[in-house]
Short mmCIF file of C-alpha atoms and ligand atoms in Angstrom, two decimals:
data_model
loop_
_atom_site.label_atom_id
_atom_site.label_comp_id
_atom_site.label_asym_id
_atom_site.label_seq_id
_atom_site.Cartn_x
_atom_site.Cartn_y
_atom_site.Cartn_z
CA UNK X 20 -13.57 28.81 15.29
CA UNK X 21 -12.26 25.52 14.44
CA UNK X 22 -8.75 25.76 12.88
CA UNK X 23 -7.85 22.10 12.81
CA UNK X 24 -7.29 20.44 9.64
CA UNK X 25 -8.98 16.91 9.69
CA UNK X 26 -8.47 14.40 6.89
CA UNK X 27 -10.06 11.02 6.47
CA UNK X 28 -7.95 8.68 4.26
CA UNK X 29 -8.95 5.57 2.37
CA UNK X 30 -6.46 2.99 1.01
CA UNK X 31 -7.65 -0.05 -1.05
CA UNK X 32 -5.05 -0.63 -3.73
CA UNK X 33 -4.08 -4.01 -3.02
CA UNK X 34 -5.43 -6.61 -0.24
CA UNK X 35 -5.47 -4.41 2.83
CA UNK X 36 -8.42 -2.20 3.48
CA UNK X 37 -7.51 0.50 5.65
CA UNK X 38 -8.83 4.03 6.86
CA UNK X 39 -7.36 6.82 8.88
CA UNK X 40 -7.98 10.15 10.54
CA UNK X 41 -5.26 12.69 10.73
CA UNK X 42 -5.77 15.94 12.72
CA UNK X 43 -3.22 18.63 11.76
CA UNK X 44 -0.92 15.67 10.40
CA UNK X 45 -1.08 14.04 13.61
CA UNK X 46 -2.24 10.21 13.62
CA UNK X 47 -5.49 10.14 15.34
CA UNK X 48 -6.30 6.53 13.83
CA UNK X 49 -5.08 4.17 11.49
CA UNK X 50 -7.40 1.20 11.19
CA UNK X 51 -6.36 -1.87 8.89
CA UNK X 52 -8.32 -5.05 7.83
CA UNK X 53 -6.18 -7.66 6.42
CA UNK X 54 -7.36 -10.14 3.91
CA UNK X 55 -6.45 -13.88 4.89
CA UNK X 56 -8.54 -15.30 1.88
CA UNK X 57 -5.52 -15.15 -0.40
CA UNK X 58 -3.22 -17.21 1.77
CA UNK X 59 -4.48 -20.45 0.25
CA UNK X 60 -3.77 -19.28 -3.23
CA UNK X 61 -0.02 -18.34 -2.94
CA UNK X 62 -0.68 -14.83 -4.03
CA UNK X 63 -3.30 -11.99 -4.14
CA UNK X 64 -6.54 -13.01 -6.28
CA UNK X 65 -7.82 -9.69 -7.56
CA UNK X 66 -11.57 -10.56 -7.63
CA UNK X 67 -11.53 -11.86 -3.81
CA UNK X 68 -9.60 -8.73 -3.00
CA UNK X 69 -12.33 -6.43 -4.43
CA UNK X 70 -15.15 -8.55 -2.48
CA UNK X 71 -13.28 -8.35 0.58
CA UNK X 72 -12.63 -4.66 0.37
CA UNK X 73 -16.51 -4.27 -0.21
CA UNK X 74 -17.22 -6.12 2.99
CA UNK X 75 -14.53 -4.25 5.09
CA UNK X 76 -14.81 -0.63 3.92
CA UNK X 77 -17.89 0.44 5.93
CA UNK X 78 -16.62 -0.92 9.23
CA UNK X 79 -13.01 0.18 8.80
CA UNK X 80 -14.02 3.82 8.14
CA UNK X 81 -16.54 3.72 10.77
CA UNK X 82 -13.70 2.40 13.18
CA UNK X 83 -11.27 5.02 12.07
CA UNK X 84 -13.76 8.03 12.84
CA UNK X 85 -14.68 6.50 16.11
CA UNK X 86 -11.04 5.90 17.29
CA UNK X 87 -10.34 9.37 16.43
CA UNK X 88 -13.29 10.90 18.22
CA UNK X 89 -14.58 12.71 15.13
CA UNK X 90 -17.63 12.41 12.93
CA UNK X 91 -17.95 13.30 9.33
CA UNK X 92 -19.01 16.82 10.14
CA UNK X 93 -15.58 17.53 11.44
CA UNK X 94 -13.80 16.03 8.35
CA UNK X 95 -12.45 18.68 6.01
CA UNK X 96 -11.51 16.46 3.11
CA UNK X 97 -11.79 12.81 1.88
CA UNK X 98 -8.39 11.30 0.60
CA UNK X 99 -8.50 8.11 -1.28
CA UNK X 100 -5.88 6.03 -3.31
CA UNK X 101 -6.46 6.66 -7.05
CA UNK X 102 -3.47 4.33 -8.08
CA UNK X 103 -1.36 2.30 -8.67
CA UNK X 104 -3.02 -0.75 -7.77
CA UNK X 105 -5.47 -3.64 -8.70
CA UNK X 106 -8.27 -1.97 -10.73
CA UNK X 107 -11.21 -3.88 -8.74
CA UNK X 108 -9.69 -2.87 -5.35
CA UNK X 109 -9.19 0.77 -6.35
CA UNK X 110 -12.75 1.00 -7.82
CA UNK X 111 -14.28 -0.23 -4.32
CA UNK X 112 -12.07 2.64 -2.43
CA UNK X 113 -12.85 5.40 -5.06
CA UNK X 114 -16.58 4.37 -5.32
CA UNK X 115 -16.96 4.62 -1.69
CA UNK X 116 -15.02 7.87 -1.20
CA UNK X 117 -17.07 9.54 -3.93
CA UNK X 118 -20.38 8.33 -2.41
CA UNK X 119 -19.33 9.70 1.01
CA UNK X 120 -18.12 13.03 -0.67
CA UNK X 121 -21.44 13.38 -2.47
CA UNK X 122 -23.45 12.66 0.63
CA UNK X 123 -21.60 15.13 2.95
CA UNK X 124 -20.57 17.69 0.56
CA UNK X 125 -16.81 17.24 1.69
CA UNK X 126 -13.96 17.59 -1.01
CA UNK X 127 -12.38 14.80 -2.65
CA UNK X 128 -8.64 14.34 -2.85
CA UNK X 129 -7.23 11.45 -5.11
CA UNK X 130 -4.00 10.36 -3.91
CA UNK X 131 -0.98 8.31 -5.56
CA UNK X 132 -0.32 5.44 -3.58
CA UNK X 133 3.55 5.68 -4.17
CA UNK X 134 3.72 9.28 -3.06
CA UNK X 135 1.75 8.06 -0.09
CA UNK X 136 4.48 5.59 1.09
CA UNK X 137 7.02 8.35 0.87
CA UNK X 138 4.79 11.05 2.61
CA UNK X 139 4.29 8.31 5.41
CA UNK X 140 7.52 9.88 6.91
CA UNK X 141 5.40 12.99 7.60
CA UNK X 142 2.56 11.39 9.63
CA UNK X 143 3.29 12.91 13.06
CA UNK X 144 2.89 10.65 16.46
CA UNK X 145 2.02 13.74 18.33
CA UNK X 146 1.99 17.59 17.93
CA UNK X 147 5.74 17.95 19.01
CA UNK X 148 6.99 15.22 16.85
CA UNK X 149 9.74 16.67 14.39
CA UNK X 150 11.42 13.68 12.98
CA UNK X 151 10.30 14.38 9.63
CA UNK X 152 12.82 14.34 6.67
CA UNK X 153 14.18 17.70 5.42
CA UNK X 154 14.11 18.66 1.73
CA UNK X 155 15.60 17.55 -0.54
CA UNK X 156 15.78 13.86 0.26
CA UNK X 157 16.19 10.48 -1.51
CA UNK X 158 13.64 7.92 -0.95
CA UNK X 159 14.07 4.16 -1.66
CA UNK X 160 10.50 3.04 -2.05
CA UNK X 161 10.40 -0.68 -2.12
CA UNK X 162 6.92 -2.60 -2.14
CA UNK X 163 5.65 -5.69 -3.63
CA UNK X 164 4.86 -3.88 -7.03
CA UNK X 165 7.37 -1.14 -7.07
CA UNK X 166 11.07 -0.45 -6.60
CA UNK X 167 12.04 3.13 -7.09
CA UNK X 168 14.64 5.75 -5.90
CA UNK X 169 12.60 9.11 -5.68
CA UNK X 170 14.24 12.60 -5.36
CA UNK X 171 11.84 14.53 -3.10
CA UNK X 172 12.09 18.10 -3.36
CA UNK X 173 9.05 19.05 -1.47
CA UNK X 174 5.71 17.38 -0.20
CA UNK X 175 4.26 17.97 -3.78
CA UNK X 176 7.17 17.79 -5.98
CA UNK X 177 9.15 14.49 -6.65
CA UNK X 178 10.77 12.55 -9.37
CA UNK X 179 11.65 9.10 -9.82
CA UNK X 180 15.40 8.68 -10.61
CA UNK X 181 15.60 4.99 -10.84
CA UNK X 182 13.29 2.03 -10.99
CA UNK X 183 13.27 -1.68 -11.62
CA UNK X 184 13.16 -2.88 -15.01
CA UNK X 185 11.19 -6.00 -14.08
CA UNK X 186 10.23 -7.53 -10.72
CA UNK X 187 10.04 -5.33 -7.68
CA UNK X 188 12.12 -6.14 -4.76
CA UNK X 189 8.89 -7.44 -2.83
CA UNK X 190 8.06 -9.58 -5.51
CA UNK X 191 11.64 -11.07 -5.60
CA UNK X 192 11.27 -11.91 -1.83
CA UNK X 193 7.99 -13.34 -2.47
CA UNK X 194 8.76 -15.25 -5.53
CA UNK X 195 11.79 -16.92 -4.05
CA UNK X 196 10.09 -17.62 -0.93
CA UNK X 197 7.53 -19.59 -3.16
CA UNK X 198 10.43 -21.45 -4.76
CA UNK X 199 11.16 -22.56 -0.94
CA UNK X 200 7.59 -23.61 -0.62
CA UNK X 201 6.94 -20.83 1.87
CA UNK X 202 3.43 -19.19 2.02
CA UNK X 203 2.43 -15.80 0.67
CA UNK X 204 3.74 -13.05 1.43
CA UNK X 205 7.00 -14.81 1.80
CA UNK X 206 9.02 -11.53 2.52
CA UNK X 207 8.52 -11.49 6.33
CA UNK X 208 9.26 -15.07 6.39
CA UNK X 209 12.54 -14.70 4.57
CA UNK X 210 13.38 -11.88 6.98
CA UNK X 211 12.47 -14.22 9.92
CA UNK X 212 14.73 -17.16 8.75
CA UNK X 213 17.58 -15.05 7.60
CA UNK X 214 18.07 -13.77 11.08
CA UNK X 215 19.74 -17.00 11.97
CA UNK X 216 21.20 -17.74 8.77
CA UNK X 217 24.62 -17.17 7.04
CA UNK X 218 24.29 -14.57 4.12
CA UNK X 219 27.49 -15.64 2.49
CA UNK X 220 26.50 -19.33 2.35
CA UNK X 221 25.30 -19.36 -1.36
CA UNK X 222 26.41 -16.61 -3.93
CA UNK X 223 23.45 -15.20 -5.89
CA UNK X 224 24.39 -12.71 -8.52
CA UNK X 225 23.99 -9.12 -8.72
CA UNK X 226 23.02 -7.94 -12.23
CA UNK X 227 25.00 -5.22 -13.92
CA UNK X 228 22.12 -2.74 -14.77
CA UNK X 229 22.98 0.74 -16.02
CA UNK X 230 22.47 4.12 -14.12
CA UNK X 231 19.98 4.06 -11.11
CA UNK X 232 17.75 1.20 -12.47
CA UNK X 233 17.17 -2.26 -10.84
CA UNK X 234 16.49 -5.81 -12.00
CA UNK X 235 15.31 -8.73 -9.87
CA UNK X 236 13.96 -11.27 -12.34
CA UNK X 237 17.43 -12.78 -12.77
CA UNK X 238 17.59 -13.58 -8.96
CA UNK X 239 14.41 -15.87 -9.19
CA UNK X 240 15.76 -17.67 -12.02
CA UNK X 241 19.09 -18.31 -10.39
CA UNK X 242 17.49 -19.48 -7.12
CA UNK X 243 15.17 -21.62 -9.06
CA UNK X 244 17.99 -23.33 -11.15
CA UNK X 245 20.17 -23.70 -7.91
CA UNK X 246 17.50 -25.31 -5.90
CA UNK X 247 16.55 -27.62 -8.83
CA UNK X 248 20.18 -28.91 -9.01
CA UNK X 249 20.74 -29.20 -5.03
CA UNK X 250 17.34 -30.82 -4.53
CA UNK X 251 18.13 -33.67 -7.09
CA UNK X 252 21.20 -34.55 -4.87
CA UNK X 253 19.25 -33.91 -1.56
CA UNK X 254 15.52 -33.77 -1.60
CA UNK X 255 15.66 -32.17 1.76
CA UNK X 256 18.09 -29.52 0.76
CA UNK X 257 15.66 -26.63 1.29
CA UNK X 258 14.50 -27.58 4.70
CA UNK X 259 18.00 -28.26 5.98
CA UNK X 260 19.15 -24.88 4.53
CA UNK X 261 16.31 -22.73 5.02
CA UNK X 262 17.95 -20.05 7.11
CA UNK X 263 21.12 -19.96 5.14
CA UNK X 264 19.16 -19.66 1.91
CA UNK X 265 17.05 -17.00 3.22
CA UNK X 266 19.99 -15.00 4.41
CA UNK X 267 21.84 -15.43 1.29
CA UNK X 268 18.79 -14.42 -1.05
CA UNK X 269 18.00 -11.28 1.36
CA UNK X 270 21.79 -10.42 0.93
CA UNK X 271 21.60 -10.44 -2.62
CA UNK X 272 18.51 -8.17 -2.77
CA UNK X 273 20.01 -5.78 -0.16
CA UNK X 274 23.12 -5.67 -1.92
CA UNK X 275 21.49 -4.41 -5.32
CA UNK X 276 19.22 -2.09 -3.46
CA UNK X 277 22.11 -0.29 -1.41
CA UNK X 278 24.51 -0.25 -4.15
CA UNK X 279 22.17 1.82 -6.26
CA UNK X 280 21.25 3.87 -3.53
CA UNK X 281 24.92 4.70 -2.77
CA UNK X 282 25.18 5.53 -6.26
CA UNK X 283 22.43 7.95 -6.14
CA UNK X 284 23.92 9.71 -3.32
CA UNK X 285 26.86 10.29 -4.88
CA UNK X 286 25.42 11.44 -8.18
CA UNK X 287 22.89 13.88 -6.42
CA UNK X 288 24.91 14.84 -3.58
CA UNK X 289 22.15 14.32 -1.37
CA UNK X 290 22.63 12.55 1.88
CA UNK X 291 19.44 12.54 3.58
CA UNK X 292 17.77 9.21 2.80
CA UNK X 293 14.62 7.49 3.69
CA UNK X 294 13.11 4.14 3.26
CA UNK X 295 9.54 3.38 2.23
CA UNK X 296 6.97 0.47 1.33
CA UNK X 297 6.47 -2.98 2.48
CA UNK X 298 10.22 -4.19 2.14
CA UNK X 299 11.31 -1.26 4.58
CA UNK X 300 9.95 -3.40 7.30
CA UNK X 301 12.93 -5.85 6.47
CA UNK X 302 15.42 -5.87 9.25
CA UNK X 303 18.37 -6.45 7.02
CA UNK X 304 17.57 -3.57 4.81
CA UNK X 305 16.93 -1.32 7.66
CA UNK X 306 20.26 -2.12 9.25
CA UNK X 307 22.09 -1.83 6.02
CA UNK X 308 20.53 1.93 5.61
CA UNK X 309 21.38 2.81 9.32
CA UNK X 310 24.88 1.56 8.97
CA UNK X 311 25.40 4.29 6.28
CA UNK X 312 25.12 6.76 9.23
CA UNK X 313 28.71 6.10 9.71
CA UNK X 314 29.24 7.64 6.20
CA UNK X 315 27.54 10.76 7.11
CA UNK X 316 24.01 9.91 5.85
CA UNK X 317 20.92 11.21 7.79
CA UNK X 318 18.56 8.21 7.51
CA UNK X 319 14.83 7.84 7.91
CA UNK X 320 13.22 4.50 8.79
CA UNK X 321 9.47 4.22 9.03
CA UNK X 322 7.65 2.86 11.93
CA UNK X 323 6.54 -0.66 11.13
CA UNK X 324 2.66 0.51 10.89
CA UNK X 325 3.79 2.87 8.07
CA UNK X 326 5.92 0.45 6.03
CA UNK X 327 3.25 -1.79 4.36
CA UNK X 328 0.01 -0.44 2.93
CA UNK X 329 -1.82 1.80 5.34
CA UNK X 330 -4.23 4.70 5.15
CA UNK X 331 -2.47 7.31 7.23
CA UNK X 332 0.09 7.60 4.38
CA UNK X 333 -2.94 8.34 2.03
CA UNK X 334 -4.46 10.77 4.56
CA UNK X 335 -1.17 12.66 5.12
CA UNK X 336 -0.71 13.07 1.17
CA UNK X 337 -4.27 14.17 0.95
CA UNK X 338 -3.45 16.78 3.84
CA UNK X 339 -0.61 18.36 1.83
CA UNK X 340 -2.66 18.54 -1.25
CA UNK X 341 -5.66 20.04 0.76
CA UNK X 342 -3.46 22.74 2.07
CA UNK X 343 -2.25 23.38 -1.55
CA UNK X 344 -5.77 23.58 -2.69
CA UNK X 345 -5.44 20.73 -5.26
CA UNK X 346 -8.83 18.85 -4.93
CA UNK X 347 -10.08 16.20 -7.24
CA UNK X 348 -13.72 15.55 -8.65
CA UNK X 349 -16.34 12.79 -9.01
CA UNK X 350 -15.15 12.59 -12.52
CA UNK X 351 -11.76 11.37 -11.61
CA UNK X 352 -11.23 7.46 -12.32
CA UNK X 353 -8.76 5.01 -10.84
CA UNK X 354 -5.49 4.53 -12.46
CA UNK X 355 -4.12 1.04 -11.99
CA UNK X 356 -0.73 2.14 -13.67
CA UNK X 357 -0.74 5.67 -12.01
CA UNK X 358 2.86 7.13 -12.02
CA UNK X 359 4.78 9.83 -9.99
CA UNK X 360 4.84 12.88 -11.98
O1 KG4 I 417 3.95 -1.67 0.29
P1 KG4 I 417 3.34 -3.04 0.40
O2 KG4 I 417 2.73 -3.39 1.79
O3 KG4 I 417 2.25 -3.30 -0.63
C1 KG4 I 417 2.50 -2.99 -1.94
O4 KG4 I 417 2.00 -1.88 -2.29
O5 KG4 I 417 3.03 -3.68 -2.60
O6 KG4 I 417 4.45 -4.24 0.19
C2 KG4 I 417 4.29 -5.64 0.32
C3 KG4 I 417 5.45 -6.35 0.05
C4 KG4 I 417 5.39 -7.82 -0.16
O7 KG4 I 417 6.06 -8.21 -1.29
C5 KG4 I 417 5.99 -8.13 1.27
O8 KG4 I 417 6.57 -9.82 1.03
C6 KG4 I 417 7.18 -7.17 1.48
O9 KG4 I 417 6.43 -6.02 1.28
N1 KG4 I 417 7.37 -7.26 2.92
C7 KG4 I 417 8.72 -7.68 3.27
C8 KG4 I 417 8.78 -7.68 4.58
N2 KG4 I 417 7.61 -7.12 5.07
C9 KG4 I 417 6.78 -7.06 3.97
N3 KG4 I 417 9.88 -8.07 2.56
C10 KG4 I 417 10.93 -8.49 3.26
N4 KG4 I 417 11.07 -8.49 4.71
C11 KG4 I 417 10.03 -7.98 5.28
N5 KG4 I 417 10.04 -7.98 6.61
ZN1 ZN I 418 2.13 -0.24 -1.36
#
């Protein structure tokens, strides 16, 4: 008798269509189709994202099953992103998942995308992979739409203990990059230019926000005013200082993130700390977290393929929900503003 747990995960919350198969939590495939169509607009255009998801979803799911060497009859449950995300994008993934569940009789498992980013740490590279965090741990989840510190008690039980009051950290990277005329998404480009820049060249402020919450909208404004002033005096200022500007902006974002994370560690007494979300691909942030090992922190930094949106993180969350017996139904609807609760 077959005892493996085989989960198909589908992610379509923003601009990447992805499907993954996990066998007993081990990554058997994690297929991704990006969407170049947004580049010319300097940001994700929701309607174009939905249309691209519609084109991509069947080939991406087909490829994920093929690479894993399974077919739908082997799959125990179908996990899909219920939210948060862009409504049109979520609708494509959830409708497809429902159709597939209806046609195959497989259980449906709706997944919270933000929980998925965190639980990506539990996707195993192989059967003997034991690098997963121990409970309880803190997770700094930093993406294009969210910035949260989450206290993770178990695979299914987690609470947000701090979050941004305005822009997300990824949004701050992208908006500052746009001010420097860099294409979308600017985060990875700031990371690249920052690597040869001086983080102390320009002093961008860190806001004083109460508790464990964050605020990033002031940074964008101070960068805007600073650049306007400098460009008046020297129209080539951005081009001539791109590396130093990138390094200084990145340093300001990391200063705030790490400041609050240190405070969360102090307040909770939990020294096991993980990073998650697209911005966890940032080399400065990865280094800043690793440096805390000297202070006794046990740190977990995701592999690059699990930082930005991917379906393996949705499949692993569905895997734990499946083992717990928490299934969804055809009546579930996407939730663009879904919260961790
Ligand atoms: O988690 P994600 O793929 O999508 C959302 O759910 O938002 O995160 C995307 C965000 C974008 O803002 C992008 O600029 C940022 O992650 N990002 C980075 C880096 N790679 C991706 N930001 C800074 N440095 C990077 N290396
Ligand atoms: Zn995400």
